Amino acid sequence: MWSLGVTLGRILIEQQDQAREGNGEFTMLLSQIATAAKIISNEMRRAGLAGLTGSTGEVNVQGEVVKKLDQLTNSVFVQVMEDSRLVCQVVSEEMEEALNVGGNCAGRQYSVLVDPLDGSSNADINGVTGTIFSVYRRLDPTAEGTSGEDLLRKGSEQVAAGYVMYGPSTILVYTSGEGVNGFTLEPSVGEFILSHQDIRMPTRGTMYAINHGNRAHWFPSTEKLVDHFSQLDDSTHRPYSQRWVGSLTADFHRILLEGGLYLYPGDKRRPCGKLRLLYECAPLAWVAEQAGGKASTGKERILDIQPTELHQRVPLIIGSQEDVAMAERFLQKEIAATET
Ligand code: AFP
């Protein structure tokens, strides 16, 4: 049983006390992100009856069909960040350019990057979706005006990162560099309650997540890797089971708790894969590492990548230490071949 007394708010204050951070702005920002999550969670629950499912008829900057809930969740998140008065710029999957929500920004300490509705194709079938977020401290919080340098930062510079999963219950998981904790929303009191304390990812799992529908586009090394998962070998608990929710948040959450790996590798059609570095891969990579796991493109650590554009895509292999290391051994052969 979880104790209703151990709320996200209390944990944030304890962490603030331990860090002896003076002004509490970081605590307030994470509380605001939790507020956005509560509003979005509520909208997701009533979406089917409120006519919020389906698409708007538009196509976003990623060339993907925009769902009504993509727009709604983006508006909610942006509005809550604006109201926080702590954030200078918001970058979102749903917006081509970074949005200035902080006026001249002097005194605003943070920039926030977000995928407001990850797995949005699941929204129409009452499936699991998520919100993935990443927070950076501005390079110079006293500076007026916005700067691209504040946004194109390595994942290793994040000060907070996490996700909210809208499933049978709503769960918020985050790290600020002191391990990973998970909180379940108790709807009757509207509070996130500590439900997963100091999460540690198993060093090896027995599950893998990949979209097999892309097989015709895979490089041979990806095929060999997936064949390897299906082979019989008691000593490494193979064959692995395959899972694919269609929402990175949900597939990652399973792996975080039970081990294994998630892959969206580069392939012949999309050498950089599908997923976005700044608001999908980097935040989850930090959560994975903080829980003892690993995240890589197959060639390099996700958190070491210097971004060159806001909506940059990178291949992602994320999960248990040993499983990701094993996948890297297969994929690196391919990467070496394509680079020559
Ligand atoms: P959507 O948000 O457009 O549904 O994309 C979801 C996602 O970015 C990630 O959450 C999934 O793991 C992956 O794409 C699903 O990709 P496929 O379309 O190849 O199944």
Tab-separated table of C-alpha atoms and ligand atoms in Angstrom:
chain	number	residue	atom	x	y	z
A	1	MET	CA	0.000	0.000	0.000
A	2	TRP	CA	1.241	3.447	-0.874
A	3	SER	CA	0.989	6.100	1.771
A	4	LEU	CA	-1.108	9.054	0.654
A	5	GLY	CA	1.193	11.256	2.714
A	6	VAL	CA	4.151	10.756	0.375
A	7	THR	CA	3.189	13.037	-2.456
A	8	LEU	CA	5.239	14.331	-5.354
A	9	GLY	CA	5.097	17.758	-3.709
A	10	ARG	CA	6.666	16.451	-0.523
A	11	ILE	CA	9.449	14.612	-2.369
A	12	LEU	CA	10.223	17.731	-4.403
A	13	ILE	CA	10.516	19.797	-1.240
A	14	GLU	CA	12.736	17.163	0.412
A	15	GLN	CA	15.017	17.138	-2.643
A	16	GLN	CA	15.093	20.915	-2.630
A	17	ASP	CA	16.087	20.940	1.044
A	18	GLN	CA	18.833	18.389	0.429
A	19	ALA	CA	20.199	20.372	-2.497
A	20	ARG	CA	19.892	23.561	-0.396
A	21	GLU	CA	18.572	25.295	-3.490
A	22	GLY	CA	17.491	28.711	-2.389
A	23	ASN	CA	14.513	29.954	-4.318
A	24	GLY	CA	12.403	26.840	-4.944
A	25	GLU	CA	11.887	27.657	-8.618
A	26	PHE	CA	12.968	24.192	-9.762
A	27	THR	CA	10.464	22.650	-7.344
A	28	MET	CA	7.766	24.961	-8.666
A	29	LEU	CA	8.552	24.088	-12.271
A	30	LEU	CA	8.246	20.350	-11.634
A	31	SER	CA	4.987	20.992	-9.792
A	32	GLN	CA	3.749	22.886	-12.843
A	33	ILE	CA	4.690	19.979	-15.115
A	34	ALA	CA	2.683	17.727	-12.783
A	35	THR	CA	-0.235	20.147	-13.079
A	36	ALA	CA	-0.094	19.952	-16.874
A	37	ALA	CA	-0.041	16.158	-16.550
A	38	LYS	CA	-3.164	16.176	-14.377
A	39	ILE	CA	-5.062	18.356	-16.845
A	40	ILE	CA	-3.968	16.236	-19.812
A	41	SER	CA	-4.851	13.035	-17.928
A	42	ASN	CA	-8.338	14.379	-17.354
A	43	GLU	CA	-8.738	15.331	-21.027
A	44	MET	CA	-7.572	11.874	-22.106
A	45	ARG	CA	-10.149	10.175	-19.905
A	46	ARG	CA	-13.054	12.132	-21.378
A	47	ALA	CA	-11.712	12.303	-24.963
A	48	GLY	CA	-13.978	9.610	-26.396
A	49	LEU	CA	-17.164	11.231	-25.110
A	50	ALA	CA	-16.087	14.818	-25.702
A	51	GLY	CA	-15.422	14.411	-29.426
A	52	LEU	CA	-11.685	14.871	-28.945
A	53	THR	CA	-10.562	11.818	-30.899
A	54	GLY	CA	-9.651	11.860	-34.598
A	55	SER	CA	-7.466	14.172	-36.610
A	56	THR	CA	-7.651	17.887	-37.313
A	57	GLY	CA	-6.946	17.391	-41.014
A	58	GLU	CA	-3.554	19.100	-40.661
A	59	VAL	CA	-0.027	17.714	-40.980
A	60	ASN	CA	2.637	18.789	-38.461
A	61	VAL	CA	6.266	19.821	-38.874
A	62	GLN	CA	7.229	16.138	-38.736
A	63	GLY	CA	4.989	15.406	-41.742
A	64	GLU	CA	2.608	13.485	-39.471
A	65	VAL	CA	-1.173	13.768	-39.283
A	66	VAL	CA	-2.166	16.032	-36.374
A	67	LYS	CA	-4.684	14.555	-33.950
A	68	LYS	CA	-7.116	16.808	-32.104
A	69	LEU	CA	-5.522	15.587	-28.886
A	70	ASP	CA	-2.042	16.516	-30.182
A	71	GLN	CA	-3.202	20.118	-30.429
A	72	LEU	CA	-5.088	20.108	-27.170
A	73	THR	CA	-2.275	18.599	-25.125
A	74	ASN	CA	0.235	20.972	-26.697
A	75	SER	CA	-1.927	23.981	-25.815
A	76	VAL	CA	-2.346	22.756	-22.235
A	77	PHE	CA	1.364	22.192	-21.764
A	78	VAL	CA	2.370	25.523	-23.315
A	79	GLN	CA	-0.234	27.421	-21.281
A	80	VAL	CA	0.887	25.864	-18.001
A	81	MET	CA	4.533	26.643	-18.787
A	82	GLU	CA	3.599	30.232	-19.625
A	83	ASP	CA	1.609	30.584	-16.414
A	84	SER	CA	4.546	29.228	-14.398
A	85	ARG	CA	6.554	32.404	-15.155
A	86	LEU	CA	9.675	30.293	-14.817
A	87	VAL	CA	10.244	29.255	-18.422
A	88	CYS	CA	11.781	31.208	-21.285
A	89	GLN	CA	11.151	28.902	-24.254
A	90	VAL	CA	9.146	25.795	-24.998
A	91	VAL	CA	10.075	23.385	-27.793
A	92	SER	CA	7.375	20.915	-28.760
A	93	GLU	CA	6.897	18.203	-31.313
A	94	GLU	CA	3.793	20.099	-32.384
A	95	MET	CA	5.505	23.435	-33.089
A	96	GLU	CA	7.962	24.097	-35.875
A	97	GLU	CA	9.849	26.811	-33.981
A	98	ALA	CA	10.649	27.233	-30.313
A	99	LEU	CA	7.969	29.315	-28.597
A	100	ASN	CA	8.967	32.215	-26.395
A	101	VAL	CA	6.688	32.096	-23.338
A	102	GLY	CA	8.841	34.347	-21.207
A	103	GLY	CA	8.741	37.873	-22.644
A	104	ASN	CA	12.259	39.245	-22.575
A	105	CYS	CA	13.229	36.169	-20.499
A	106	ALA	CA	15.504	38.008	-18.047
A	107	GLY	CA	15.285	36.109	-14.760
A	108	ARG	CA	13.684	33.061	-16.366
A	109	GLN	CA	15.899	30.106	-15.513
A	110	TYR	CA	14.523	27.288	-17.626
A	111	SER	CA	13.766	25.991	-21.110
A	112	VAL	CA	11.399	23.052	-21.494
A	113	LEU	CA	11.211	20.580	-24.377
A	114	VAL	CA	8.230	18.295	-24.726
A	115	ASP	CA	6.412	15.683	-26.733
A	116	PRO	CA	2.968	16.509	-25.346
A	117	LEU	CA	1.239	13.393	-26.664
A	118	ASP	CA	3.588	10.536	-27.397
A	119	GLY	CA	1.905	7.608	-29.153
A	120	SER	CA	-0.964	9.788	-30.304
A	121	SER	CA	-2.154	7.129	-32.761
A	122	ASN	CA	-3.221	5.162	-29.679
A	123	ALA	CA	-5.532	7.955	-28.543
A	124	ASP	CA	-8.305	6.965	-30.951
A	125	ILE	CA	-8.410	3.373	-29.698
A	126	ASN	CA	-8.298	4.118	-25.948
A	127	GLY	CA	-4.682	2.924	-25.891
A	128	VAL	CA	-1.788	4.081	-23.746
A	129	THR	CA	-0.209	7.468	-24.540
A	130	GLY	CA	2.285	9.696	-22.775
A	131	THR	CA	3.959	13.055	-22.349
A	132	ILE	CA	7.769	13.174	-22.421
A	133	PHE	CA	9.560	16.231	-21.004
A	134	SER	CA	13.046	17.602	-20.655
A	135	VAL	CA	14.230	20.638	-18.676
A	136	TYR	CA	17.424	22.660	-19.131
A	137	ARG	CA	18.710	25.585	-17.100
A	138	ARG	CA	19.363	28.543	-19.404
A	139	LEU	CA	23.031	29.216	-20.014
A	140	ASP	CA	22.588	32.767	-18.715
A	141	PRO	CA	19.280	33.196	-16.861
A	142	THR	CA	19.855	36.938	-16.579
A	143	ALA	CA	20.069	37.363	-20.364
A	144	GLU	CA	17.288	39.144	-22.170
A	145	GLY	CA	16.002	37.567	-25.352
A	146	THR	CA	16.075	33.997	-26.488
A	147	SER	CA	18.955	31.981	-27.774
A	148	GLY	CA	19.172	28.826	-29.867
A	149	GLU	CA	22.174	27.815	-27.757
A	150	ASP	CA	19.861	27.367	-24.780
A	151	LEU	CA	17.980	24.688	-26.696
A	152	LEU	CA	20.540	22.765	-28.734
A	153	ARG	CA	22.179	21.191	-25.711
A	154	LYS	CA	23.489	17.713	-25.005
A	155	GLY	CA	21.187	15.473	-22.973
A	156	SER	CA	23.900	15.280	-20.335
A	157	GLU	CA	23.082	18.912	-19.458
A	158	GLN	CA	19.422	18.252	-18.578
A	159	VAL	CA	18.394	19.218	-15.048
A	160	ALA	CA	15.149	17.230	-15.060
A	161	ALA	CA	13.596	14.721	-17.418
A	162	GLY	CA	10.778	12.257	-17.364
A	163	TYR	CA	7.448	11.158	-18.683
A	164	VAL	CA	3.815	10.810	-17.806
A	165	MET	CA	2.000	7.673	-18.905
A	166	TYR	CA	-1.770	7.816	-19.442
A	167	GLY	CA	-2.809	4.197	-19.023
A	168	PRO	CA	-5.191	2.417	-16.659
A	169	SER	CA	-3.667	4.823	-14.147
A	170	THR	CA	-1.643	7.959	-14.790
A	171	ILE	CA	1.986	7.599	-13.748
A	172	LEU	CA	4.654	10.298	-13.630
A	173	VAL	CA	8.293	9.134	-13.639
A	174	TYR	CA	11.167	11.594	-13.443
A	175	THR	CA	14.769	12.143	-12.570
A	176	SER	CA	16.639	15.233	-11.533
A	177	GLY	CA	19.925	13.353	-11.311
A	178	GLU	CA	19.343	11.573	-8.003
A	179	GLY	CA	17.810	8.339	-9.236
A	180	VAL	CA	14.354	7.748	-10.621
A	181	ASN	CA	11.040	7.853	-8.790
A	182	GLY	CA	7.533	7.095	-10.059
A	183	PHE	CA	4.271	8.604	-8.821
A	184	THR	CA	0.744	7.376	-9.474
A	185	LEU	CA	-2.080	9.883	-9.747
A	186	GLU	CA	-4.715	9.298	-7.079
A	187	PRO	CA	-7.704	10.839	-8.861
A	188	SER	CA	-9.847	11.157	-5.746
A	189	VAL	CA	-7.443	13.668	-4.187
A	190	GLY	CA	-5.746	14.878	-7.385
A	191	GLU	CA	-2.267	14.110	-6.070
A	192	PHE	CA	0.659	12.176	-7.501
A	193	ILE	CA	1.598	9.653	-4.793
A	194	LEU	CA	5.006	7.960	-4.605
A	195	SER	CA	4.416	4.442	-5.938
A	196	HIS	CA	7.788	3.428	-7.444
A	197	GLN	CA	10.672	4.510	-5.238
A	198	ASP	CA	14.250	4.546	-6.528
A	199	ILE	CA	13.518	2.484	-9.641
A	200	ARG	CA	16.373	0.212	-10.771
A	201	MET	CA	16.205	-1.336	-14.229
A	202	PRO	CA	17.200	-5.035	-14.328
A	203	THR	CA	20.645	-5.402	-15.948
A	204	ARG	CA	19.138	-7.846	-18.422
A	205	GLY	CA	15.577	-8.667	-19.477
A	206	THR	CA	13.674	-11.152	-21.585
A	207	MET	CA	11.674	-8.733	-23.748
A	208	TYR	CA	12.359	-6.594	-26.761
A	209	ALA	CA	10.230	-3.958	-28.464
A	210	ILE	CA	10.610	-3.145	-32.161
A	211	ASN	CA	8.202	-2.500	-35.030
A	212	HIS	CA	8.489	-5.685	-37.102
A	213	GLY	CA	6.444	-4.003	-39.818
A	214	ASN	CA	9.627	-2.162	-40.796
A	215	ARG	CA	11.476	-5.408	-41.500
A	216	ALA	CA	11.637	-4.825	-45.273
A	217	HIS	CA	13.609	-1.619	-44.570
A	218	TRP	CA	15.984	-2.993	-41.941
A	219	PHE	CA	19.700	-3.256	-42.413
A	220	PRO	CA	20.943	-6.879	-42.287
A	221	SER	CA	22.439	-6.321	-38.811
A	222	THR	CA	19.004	-5.427	-37.381
A	223	GLU	CA	17.603	-8.614	-38.908
A	224	LYS	CA	20.438	-10.644	-37.372
A	225	LEU	CA	19.867	-9.013	-34.001
A	226	VAL	CA	16.138	-9.752	-34.054
A	227	ASP	CA	16.835	-13.330	-35.181
A	228	HIS	CA	19.189	-13.587	-32.206
A	229	PHE	CA	16.337	-12.594	-29.863
A	230	SER	CA	14.219	-15.425	-31.275
A	231	GLN	CA	16.828	-18.162	-30.944
A	232	LEU	CA	16.642	-20.822	-28.270
A	233	ASP	CA	19.323	-20.474	-25.575
A	234	ASP	CA	18.487	-21.285	-21.969
A	235	SER	CA	21.612	-19.635	-20.601
A	236	THR	CA	20.488	-16.194	-21.861
A	237	HIS	CA	16.761	-16.843	-21.414
A	238	ARG	CA	16.114	-16.698	-25.154
A	239	PRO	CA	13.846	-16.562	-27.027
A	240	TYR	CA	12.846	-13.117	-25.791
A	241	SER	CA	9.196	-12.074	-25.908
A	242	GLN	CA	8.284	-9.288	-28.292
A	243	ARG	CA	6.125	-6.298	-27.307
A	244	TRP	CA	5.040	-3.202	-29.284
A	245	VAL	CA	2.501	-0.793	-27.833
A	246	GLY	CA	3.088	1.938	-30.434
A	247	SER	CA	3.843	4.399	-27.643
A	248	LEU	CA	7.480	4.814	-26.652
A	249	THR	CA	6.393	5.889	-23.185
A	250	ALA	CA	4.490	2.663	-22.573
A	251	ASP	CA	7.111	0.369	-24.094
A	252	PHE	CA	9.860	2.165	-22.160
A	253	HIS	CA	7.917	2.000	-18.895
A	254	ARG	CA	7.641	-1.777	-19.178
A	255	ILE	CA	11.362	-2.061	-19.830
A	256	LEU	CA	12.243	0.309	-17.010
A	257	LEU	CA	10.400	-1.921	-14.556
A	258	GLU	CA	11.015	-5.373	-16.035
A	259	GLY	CA	14.139	-5.081	-18.186
A	260	GLY	CA	14.821	-5.741	-21.851
A	261	LEU	CA	15.211	-3.239	-24.654
A	262	TYR	CA	13.338	-0.947	-27.009
A	263	LEU	CA	14.710	-0.308	-30.490
A	264	TYR	CA	13.891	2.224	-33.178
A	265	PRO	CA	17.041	1.811	-35.242
A	266	GLY	CA	18.037	3.602	-38.412
A	267	ASP	CA	17.066	1.690	-41.537
A	268	LYS	CA	17.419	1.939	-45.319
A	269	ARG	CA	14.420	4.263	-45.583
A	270	ARG	CA	15.199	6.391	-42.515
A	271	PRO	CA	18.901	6.149	-41.584
A	272	CYS	CA	18.308	8.349	-38.502
A	273	GLY	CA	15.279	6.374	-37.351
A	274	LYS	CA	11.978	7.965	-36.381
A	275	LEU	CA	12.346	9.347	-32.892
A	276	ARG	CA	13.278	12.890	-31.927
A	277	LEU	CA	16.442	13.491	-29.951
A	278	LEU	CA	15.508	16.472	-27.834
A	279	TYR	CA	12.082	15.570	-26.485
A	280	GLU	CA	11.908	11.785	-26.846
A	281	CYS	CA	15.328	10.134	-26.809
A	282	ALA	CA	17.396	12.394	-24.523
A	283	PRO	CA	14.912	12.603	-21.623
A	284	LEU	CA	14.271	8.853	-21.608
A	285	ALA	CA	17.999	8.180	-21.977
A	286	TRP	CA	18.664	10.110	-18.778
A	287	VAL	CA	15.879	8.286	-16.943
A	288	ALA	CA	17.318	4.967	-18.197
A	289	GLU	CA	20.855	5.807	-17.082
A	290	GLN	CA	19.687	7.086	-13.716
A	291	ALA	CA	17.942	3.728	-13.216
A	292	GLY	CA	21.094	1.782	-14.155
A	293	GLY	CA	20.206	1.245	-17.822
A	294	LYS	CA	21.758	2.398	-21.088
A	295	ALA	CA	20.695	4.384	-24.162
A	296	SER	CA	22.538	4.538	-27.438
A	297	THR	CA	22.144	5.162	-31.160
A	298	GLY	CA	24.000	1.890	-31.648
A	299	LYS	CA	27.151	3.887	-32.077
A	300	GLU	CA	27.190	6.569	-29.404
A	301	ARG	CA	25.631	7.429	-26.074
A	302	ILE	CA	22.414	9.402	-26.602
A	303	LEU	CA	23.306	11.870	-23.847
A	304	ASP	CA	26.589	12.785	-25.604
A	305	ILE	CA	25.007	13.842	-28.896
A	306	GLN	CA	25.380	17.529	-29.729
A	307	PRO	CA	22.042	18.453	-31.357
A	308	THR	CA	22.128	20.445	-34.572
A	309	GLU	CA	18.400	21.037	-35.017
A	310	LEU	CA	15.312	21.164	-32.827
A	311	HIS	CA	13.443	18.274	-34.419
A	312	GLN	CA	16.490	16.122	-35.104
A	313	ARG	CA	15.886	12.379	-35.288
A	314	VAL	CA	18.297	9.750	-34.026
A	315	PRO	CA	18.238	5.944	-33.839
A	316	LEU	CA	17.377	4.740	-30.324
A	317	ILE	CA	18.326	1.554	-28.508
A	318	ILE	CA	17.374	1.862	-24.855
A	319	GLY	CA	16.958	-0.460	-21.937
A	320	SER	CA	18.899	-2.870	-19.761
A	321	GLN	CA	22.696	-2.440	-19.705
A	322	GLU	CA	23.573	-5.879	-21.009
A	323	ASP	CA	20.826	-6.033	-23.630
A	324	VAL	CA	21.691	-2.633	-25.106
A	325	ALA	CA	25.410	-3.505	-25.102
A	326	MET	CA	24.593	-6.723	-26.952
A	327	ALA	CA	22.476	-4.847	-29.531
A	328	GLU	CA	25.317	-2.362	-30.052
A	329	ARG	CA	27.675	-5.213	-30.910
A	330	PHE	CA	25.335	-6.299	-33.723
A	331	LEU	CA	24.508	-2.822	-35.011
A	332	GLN	CA	27.993	-1.385	-34.956
A	333	LYS	CA	29.065	-3.708	-37.744
A	334	GLU	CA	26.348	-2.177	-39.937
A	335	ILE	CA	27.181	1.393	-39.023
A	336	ALA	CA	30.829	0.806	-39.850
A	337	ALA	CA	29.812	-0.614	-43.247
A	338	THR	CA	27.485	2.321	-44.150
A	339	GLU	CA	30.141	4.873	-43.253
A	340	THR	CA	32.739	3.503	-45.665
B	1	AFP	P1	3.024	8.918	-32.726
B	1	AFP	O1	3.079	9.865	-31.545
B	1	AFP	O2	3.014	9.632	-34.034
B	1	AFP	O3	1.932	7.912	-32.589
B	1	AFP	O4	4.430	8.140	-32.738
B	1	AFP	C1	4.766	7.386	-31.650
B	1	AFP	C2	6.234	7.093	-31.664
B	1	AFP	O5	6.980	8.276	-31.781
B	1	AFP	C3	6.667	6.292	-30.437
B	1	AFP	O6	5.969	6.630	-29.291
B	1	AFP	C4	6.420	4.869	-30.857
B	1	AFP	O7	7.227	3.937	-30.174
B	1	AFP	C5	6.736	4.908	-32.314
B	1	AFP	O8	6.531	6.261	-32.743
B	1	AFP	C6	5.801	4.032	-33.086
B	1	AFP	O9	6.261	3.979	-34.378
B	1	AFP	P2	5.555	3.096	-35.509
B	1	AFP	O10	4.650	4.041	-36.226
B	1	AFP	O11	6.692	2.615	-36.356
B	1	AFP	O12	4.814	1.980	-34.846
